[in-house]
Amino acid sequence: MKTVQVNASNSYRVLIGSGLLPQLGEHMKEITGNCKAAIVSDSNVYPLYGAIAARSLENAGFEVIHFVFPAGESSKNGDTYLKLLNFLADNHLTRTDCLIALGGGVVGDLTGFAAATYLRGIAYIQVPTTLLAAVDSSVGGKTAIDLTAGKNLCGAFYQPSLVLCDTDTLNTLSMDIFRDGCAEVIKYGVLYDEALFDLLAQTGISFPREDVIARCVQHKRDVVASDEFDRGARQKLNLGHTIGHGVEAHSHFQISHGKAVAIGMAIVSRAAASTGMCTTDTSDRICRVIQSFGLPIQTEFTAQQLMDAALSDKKRSGATINLILPKKIGSCVIETTAIAHLQSFIEAGL
Ligand code: NAD
């Protein structure tokens, strides 16, 4: 097992390893003592892992209740959120009780936002079961639900009290969903860690999970410690996301988030090489690794279409937009780009 300590407005440990889910109750007891534990999960994950989590909690002396909602992004909305809050109130959860997010990023974001707001704040524990949730969404305290106007438009910064990542749970993911998470893993290599990038280039998709997840979480931990509220360095985690967002939106979400981010990283890398920000060798290496994971590096959408979506992105400010660009593997910069230059920049990377 690997442990990563996160020091933000709330300090907590991230435990990563095989066989951890049956120990959930023991680890949680160290933090919350005996209390009521509400497992929040989705309709795919709960049948697979709900009983193991509940048994572990009951054996450790917790009173366990559960709330299960239909799997998928379309459940990450105000309706499910209010149902969850009413469920907690109907079951008389108090501020000394605890929520457990058992699932991927959808479960984690929704549970975290409910925890941030129920009784003005109740403890919660993240138990990520997708690769994306393990390396990204379960750590750092960004919680949210979607509004009709867009994704993640209603949320709060609210850190969990513990993250417990049982790498065995990733075995039941479809290859497609696992691959989506790989785009985020590659992203950490490009952003911060050439040794991680080189390891991924060697191993491809069969990378050592515990080690690689822990490395990614350490990077996320460092950036959250330096910029918890996303005013500066944390923006770098958006590498590939602004253009990826455009790919996702123009495909009407038929192209998944991970594949869209992979395309976005490839486009900004090629564009950065064309302006001399990085070498062609760097952009070729990035594209090769993305492809070796079975992820795409090209899109049929035009620069104009991608720019339109980029301009509706939250990260825009006035006449400029912040793009994250590679200088070399393991080192990226936040480049404030004039909107007037954006289309030609994207064109250079297509
Ligand atoms: P998800 O939670 O929808 O999970 C993907 C699918 O896999 C779902 O159908 C789910 O039921 C299923 N699943 C989950 N674990 C499984 C397992 N172990 N075995 C079999 N099936 C399993 O999606 P995701 O990709 O994990 O997360 C995406 C969400 O995360 C988005 O809503 C995004 O906005 C959010 N996100 C948040 C942050 C953050 O910092 N808070 C960061 C990145 C993404």
XYZ file of C-alpha atoms and ligand atoms in Angstrom:
394
model
C 0.000 0.000 0.000
C 1.145 3.561 -0.723
C 0.111 6.564 1.350
C 0.097 10.166 0.135
C -0.519 12.933 2.668
C -2.492 15.942 1.401
C -2.199 19.235 3.286
C -4.906 21.667 2.234
C -7.649 23.461 4.232
C -8.301 19.956 5.573
C -5.386 17.477 5.818
C -5.987 13.857 4.917
C -4.358 10.689 3.653
C -4.792 8.996 0.291
C -4.357 5.221 0.641
C -3.642 3.342 -2.599
C -3.283 -0.416 -2.946
C -4.730 -3.823 -3.640
C -7.283 -5.304 -1.201
C -8.076 -2.046 0.624
C -11.873 -1.985 0.295
C -12.446 -4.711 2.928
C -10.419 -2.502 5.324
C -12.595 0.579 4.755
C -14.257 0.346 8.191
C -10.980 0.145 10.133
C -9.430 3.093 8.298
C -12.563 5.167 8.624
C -12.916 4.467 12.338
C -9.513 6.071 12.960
C -10.916 9.291 11.538
C -14.588 9.500 12.441
C -14.965 7.134 15.397
C -18.272 5.268 15.476
C -21.045 7.055 13.624
C -23.713 6.595 10.984
C -22.128 5.952 7.575
C -24.091 6.711 4.387
C -22.693 4.938 1.331
C -23.492 6.889 -1.847
C -22.991 4.940 -5.062
C -24.337 4.369 -8.562
C -26.314 1.536 -10.139
C -23.198 -0.062 -11.704
C -20.803 0.199 -8.781
C -23.069 -0.600 -5.836
C -23.921 -4.161 -7.011
C -20.183 -4.841 -7.473
C -18.737 -3.317 -4.313
C -21.566 -2.109 -2.061
C -21.766 -5.294 0.021
C -17.981 -5.428 0.613
C -17.954 -1.789 1.749
C -21.053 -2.208 3.946
C -19.729 -5.404 5.586
C -16.412 -3.761 6.386
C -18.140 -0.752 7.937
C -20.590 -2.871 9.947
C -17.773 -5.078 11.245
C -16.024 -1.922 12.465
C -19.180 -0.866 14.346
C -20.759 1.652 11.971
C -24.482 1.886 11.345
C -24.708 1.756 7.549
C -27.315 3.168 5.158
C -27.031 3.488 1.390
C -28.221 5.769 -1.411
C -27.900 4.446 -4.983
C -28.702 6.484 -8.108
C -28.683 5.617 -11.846
C -25.118 5.551 -13.237
C -23.996 8.285 -15.611
C -23.258 11.990 -15.943
C -26.975 12.724 -16.464
C -27.528 11.912 -12.765
C -25.031 14.554 -11.589
C -27.787 17.141 -11.315
C -29.906 19.129 -8.897
C -32.597 16.474 -8.790
C -30.316 13.659 -7.546
C -28.576 16.134 -5.229
C -31.840 17.127 -3.512
C -32.973 13.493 -3.286
C -29.683 12.699 -1.553
C -30.017 15.605 0.898
C -33.580 14.569 1.755
C -32.433 10.977 2.212
C -29.762 12.151 4.687
C -32.265 14.291 6.581
C -34.909 11.518 6.645
C -32.280 9.222 8.160
C -31.354 11.864 10.756
C -27.686 12.181 9.830
C -25.976 14.742 12.053
C -22.739 16.687 11.663
C -20.787 13.930 13.397
C -21.836 11.343 10.781
C -20.118 10.653 7.469
C -20.771 10.086 3.743
C -18.830 7.615 1.618
C -18.544 8.216 -2.131
C -18.167 4.741 -3.637
C -17.713 5.119 -7.392
C -16.224 7.192 -10.184
C -16.041 10.947 -10.612
C -19.805 11.358 -10.903
C -20.426 9.752 -7.507
C -17.457 11.610 -5.987
C -18.475 15.062 -7.252
C -22.121 14.674 -6.242
C -21.380 13.199 -2.803
C -18.722 15.827 -2.126
C -21.128 18.650 -2.956
C -23.837 17.118 -0.770
C -21.287 16.767 2.052
C -20.209 20.403 1.631
C -23.759 21.675 1.982
C -25.734 19.234 4.169
C -25.951 20.847 7.635
C -23.355 23.347 6.296
C -20.747 20.608 6.086
C -20.408 16.949 7.070
C -17.356 14.673 6.675
C -16.991 12.509 3.565
C -14.651 9.841 2.312
C -13.751 9.200 -1.304
C -13.537 5.582 -2.471
C -12.659 6.011 -6.178
C -13.430 3.064 -8.464
C -12.405 4.516 -11.861
C -8.865 5.394 -12.904
C -9.946 8.993 -13.538
C -11.385 9.279 -10.038
C -8.282 7.632 -8.519
C -5.751 9.988 -10.128
C -7.813 13.138 -10.358
C -11.328 13.786 -9.072
C -11.125 12.086 -5.645
C -8.219 14.297 -4.527
C -8.255 18.064 -4.202
C -11.739 18.901 -2.993
C -13.457 20.131 -6.161
C -17.088 19.059 -5.852
C -19.942 19.893 -8.201
C -23.176 19.113 -9.951
C -24.125 20.095 -13.530
C -26.684 22.761 -14.464
C -28.688 22.852 -17.691
C -26.305 25.583 -18.886
C -23.203 23.421 -18.470
C -21.090 20.921 -16.555
C -19.884 21.562 -13.001
C -21.457 25.030 -12.812
C -22.658 24.574 -9.217
C -20.161 23.377 -6.649
C -17.798 24.007 -3.757
C -14.217 23.443 -2.723
C -14.573 20.906 0.080
C -11.829 18.425 0.953
C -12.575 14.805 1.931
C -11.380 13.334 5.253
C -9.799 10.264 3.631
C -9.342 8.794 0.151
C -9.184 5.012 -0.075
C -8.316 3.647 -3.507
C -8.499 -0.131 -3.844
C -6.725 -0.801 -7.149
C -8.552 -4.165 -7.460
C -11.796 -2.319 -8.174
C -10.316 -1.107 -11.478
C -10.397 -4.719 -12.755
C -14.128 -4.509 -13.497
C -13.884 -1.323 -15.583
C -14.493 -1.665 -19.312
C -11.302 -1.153 -21.313
C -12.824 1.987 -22.804
C -13.427 3.649 -19.423
C -10.017 2.542 -18.152
C -8.400 4.055 -21.281
C -10.225 7.337 -20.645
C -8.509 7.573 -17.259
C -5.167 6.875 -18.953
C -5.407 10.249 -20.741
C -5.225 11.928 -17.308
C -2.278 9.717 -16.284
C -0.360 10.702 -19.445
C -1.248 14.326 -18.673
C 0.638 14.173 -15.330
C 3.721 12.855 -17.136
C 3.647 15.668 -19.697
C 2.983 18.309 -17.025
C 5.363 17.345 -14.259
C 7.235 14.083 -14.602
C 9.459 12.923 -17.463
C 10.360 9.680 -15.614
C 6.653 8.809 -15.317
C 6.195 9.671 -19.000
C 9.109 7.406 -19.997
C 7.692 4.588 -17.853
C 4.324 4.924 -19.606
C 6.095 4.914 -22.977
C 7.678 1.567 -22.036
C 4.736 -0.181 -20.398
C 1.773 1.203 -22.306
C -1.590 0.405 -20.765
C -0.244 -2.359 -18.494
C 1.596 0.112 -16.220
C 2.055 -0.799 -12.526
C -1.150 0.614 -11.090
C -0.302 1.247 -7.453
C 2.976 3.042 -8.276
C 1.596 5.093 -11.131
C -1.592 6.140 -9.320
C 0.486 7.163 -6.288
C 2.820 9.236 -8.502
C -0.153 11.012 -10.103
C -1.750 11.659 -6.701
C 1.538 13.132 -5.417
C 1.515 15.594 -8.304
C -2.122 16.452 -7.702
C -1.361 16.849 -3.978
C 1.509 19.270 -4.719
C -0.537 21.448 -7.020
C -3.516 21.500 -4.625
C -1.207 22.482 -1.741
C 0.123 25.415 -3.781
C -3.201 26.566 -5.259
C -6.176 24.932 -3.552
C -8.724 27.372 -4.979
C -7.637 27.240 -8.634
C -6.317 30.771 -9.070
C -2.961 29.923 -10.642
C -0.861 26.756 -10.830
C -3.865 24.410 -10.557
C -4.962 25.641 -13.992
C -2.145 23.563 -15.476
C -4.273 20.475 -14.829
C -6.361 21.741 -17.744
C -3.685 20.646 -20.230
C -5.597 19.422 -23.291
C -8.938 20.229 -21.657
C -9.884 23.536 -23.291
C -9.656 22.119 -26.806
C -10.772 18.698 -25.543
C -13.907 20.403 -24.268
C -14.595 21.590 -27.831
C -14.165 18.064 -29.202
C -16.552 16.661 -26.564
C -19.156 19.367 -27.113
C -19.098 19.190 -30.943
C -19.474 15.419 -30.843
C -22.540 15.897 -28.590
C -20.584 13.920 -25.975
C -20.264 10.887 -28.296
C -16.484 11.287 -27.962
C -15.674 10.583 -24.304
C -13.860 13.004 -22.010
C -10.611 10.983 -21.950
C -10.428 10.650 -25.735
C -11.235 14.354 -26.137
C -8.467 15.300 -23.685
C -6.049 13.059 -25.595
C -6.921 14.881 -28.840
C -6.614 18.235 -27.034
C -3.136 17.358 -25.702
C -2.015 16.270 -29.179
C -3.313 19.489 -30.781
C -1.679 21.855 -28.273
C 1.584 19.880 -28.475
C 1.733 20.124 -32.263
C 0.733 23.794 -32.120
C 3.397 24.480 -29.466
C 5.995 22.797 -31.715
C 4.899 24.933 -34.674
C 5.531 28.145 -32.688
C 8.876 26.940 -31.326
C 7.559 26.656 -27.739
C 8.703 23.014 -27.763
C 10.602 20.848 -30.240
C 8.930 18.615 -32.815
C 10.591 15.707 -31.037
C 8.658 16.599 -27.838
C 5.322 16.821 -29.620
C 6.038 13.562 -31.520
C 6.846 11.780 -28.234
C 3.595 13.005 -26.658
C 1.533 11.876 -29.657
C 3.273 8.484 -29.789
C 2.514 7.715 -26.127
C -1.110 8.822 -26.497
C -1.490 6.524 -29.509
C 0.246 3.622 -27.776
C -2.579 3.716 -25.197
C -5.141 3.329 -27.997
C -6.226 6.957 -27.621
C -6.807 9.297 -30.599
C -4.577 12.231 -31.652
C -6.682 13.685 -34.502
C -10.125 15.214 -34.932
C -12.325 15.958 -37.922
C -13.584 19.195 -36.358
C -12.314 22.487 -37.749
C -10.300 25.091 -35.840
C -13.322 27.404 -36.006
C -15.585 24.791 -34.378
C -13.048 24.060 -31.647
C -12.485 27.764 -31.026
C -16.215 28.432 -30.603
C -16.361 25.844 -27.835
C -13.126 27.077 -26.261
C -14.591 30.570 -26.041
C -17.551 29.356 -24.024
C -15.134 27.693 -21.598
C -15.057 28.864 -17.951
C -11.305 29.532 -18.227
C -11.774 32.419 -20.607
C -11.166 35.911 -19.254
C -12.063 38.902 -21.502
C -10.111 39.133 -24.742
C -7.661 36.402 -23.767
C -7.700 32.711 -22.894
C -5.197 30.709 -20.851
C -3.747 27.732 -22.703
C -1.465 25.155 -21.110
C 1.461 24.390 -23.413
C 4.375 21.959 -23.172
C 7.914 23.411 -23.194
C 9.350 19.928 -22.811
C 8.171 16.653 -21.277
C 7.630 17.338 -17.569
C 7.434 21.120 -17.911
C 4.456 23.146 -19.145
C 3.531 26.823 -19.023
C 0.293 28.778 -18.737
C 0.231 30.951 -21.865
C -2.239 33.832 -21.988
C -3.300 33.930 -25.637
C -5.245 36.667 -27.438
C -8.591 35.390 -28.716
C -7.666 36.930 -32.085
C -4.762 34.447 -32.391
C -6.588 31.389 -31.107
C -7.984 30.041 -34.375
C -4.639 30.144 -36.201
C -2.974 28.561 -33.159
C -5.433 25.635 -33.190
C -5.086 25.309 -36.981
C -1.340 24.883 -36.534
C -1.995 21.905 -34.266
C -4.625 20.071 -36.331
P -18.285 7.934 -13.945
O -18.287 8.186 -12.501
O -19.539 8.205 -14.706
O -17.846 6.416 -14.189
C -17.808 5.933 -15.512
C -18.654 4.648 -15.619
O -17.953 3.573 -14.990
C -20.011 4.721 -14.940
O -20.947 4.037 -15.745
C -19.797 3.960 -13.634
O -20.966 3.388 -13.146
C -18.810 2.904 -14.072
N -17.930 2.392 -13.023
C -17.281 3.095 -12.062
N -16.460 2.308 -11.388
C -16.579 1.058 -11.898
C -15.943 -0.186 -11.639
N -14.980 -0.284 -10.724
N -16.318 -1.250 -12.357
C -17.252 -1.147 -13.339
N -17.869 0.005 -13.661
C -17.525 1.109 -12.949
O -17.122 8.768 -14.709
P -15.616 9.121 -14.337
O -14.906 9.118 -15.632
O -15.091 8.335 -13.196
O -15.743 10.621 -13.822
C -16.216 11.657 -14.651
C -16.739 12.769 -13.780
O -15.677 13.262 -12.979
C -17.300 13.948 -14.556
O -18.531 14.314 -14.001
C -16.269 15.046 -14.335
O -16.845 16.326 -14.355
C -15.735 14.679 -12.983
N -14.380 15.178 -12.690
C -14.200 15.834 -11.517
C -12.942 16.289 -11.166
C -12.734 16.961 -9.847
O -11.631 17.454 -9.582
N -13.732 16.980 -8.988
C -11.847 16.066 -12.029
C -12.067 15.386 -13.223
C -13.352 14.936 -13.543
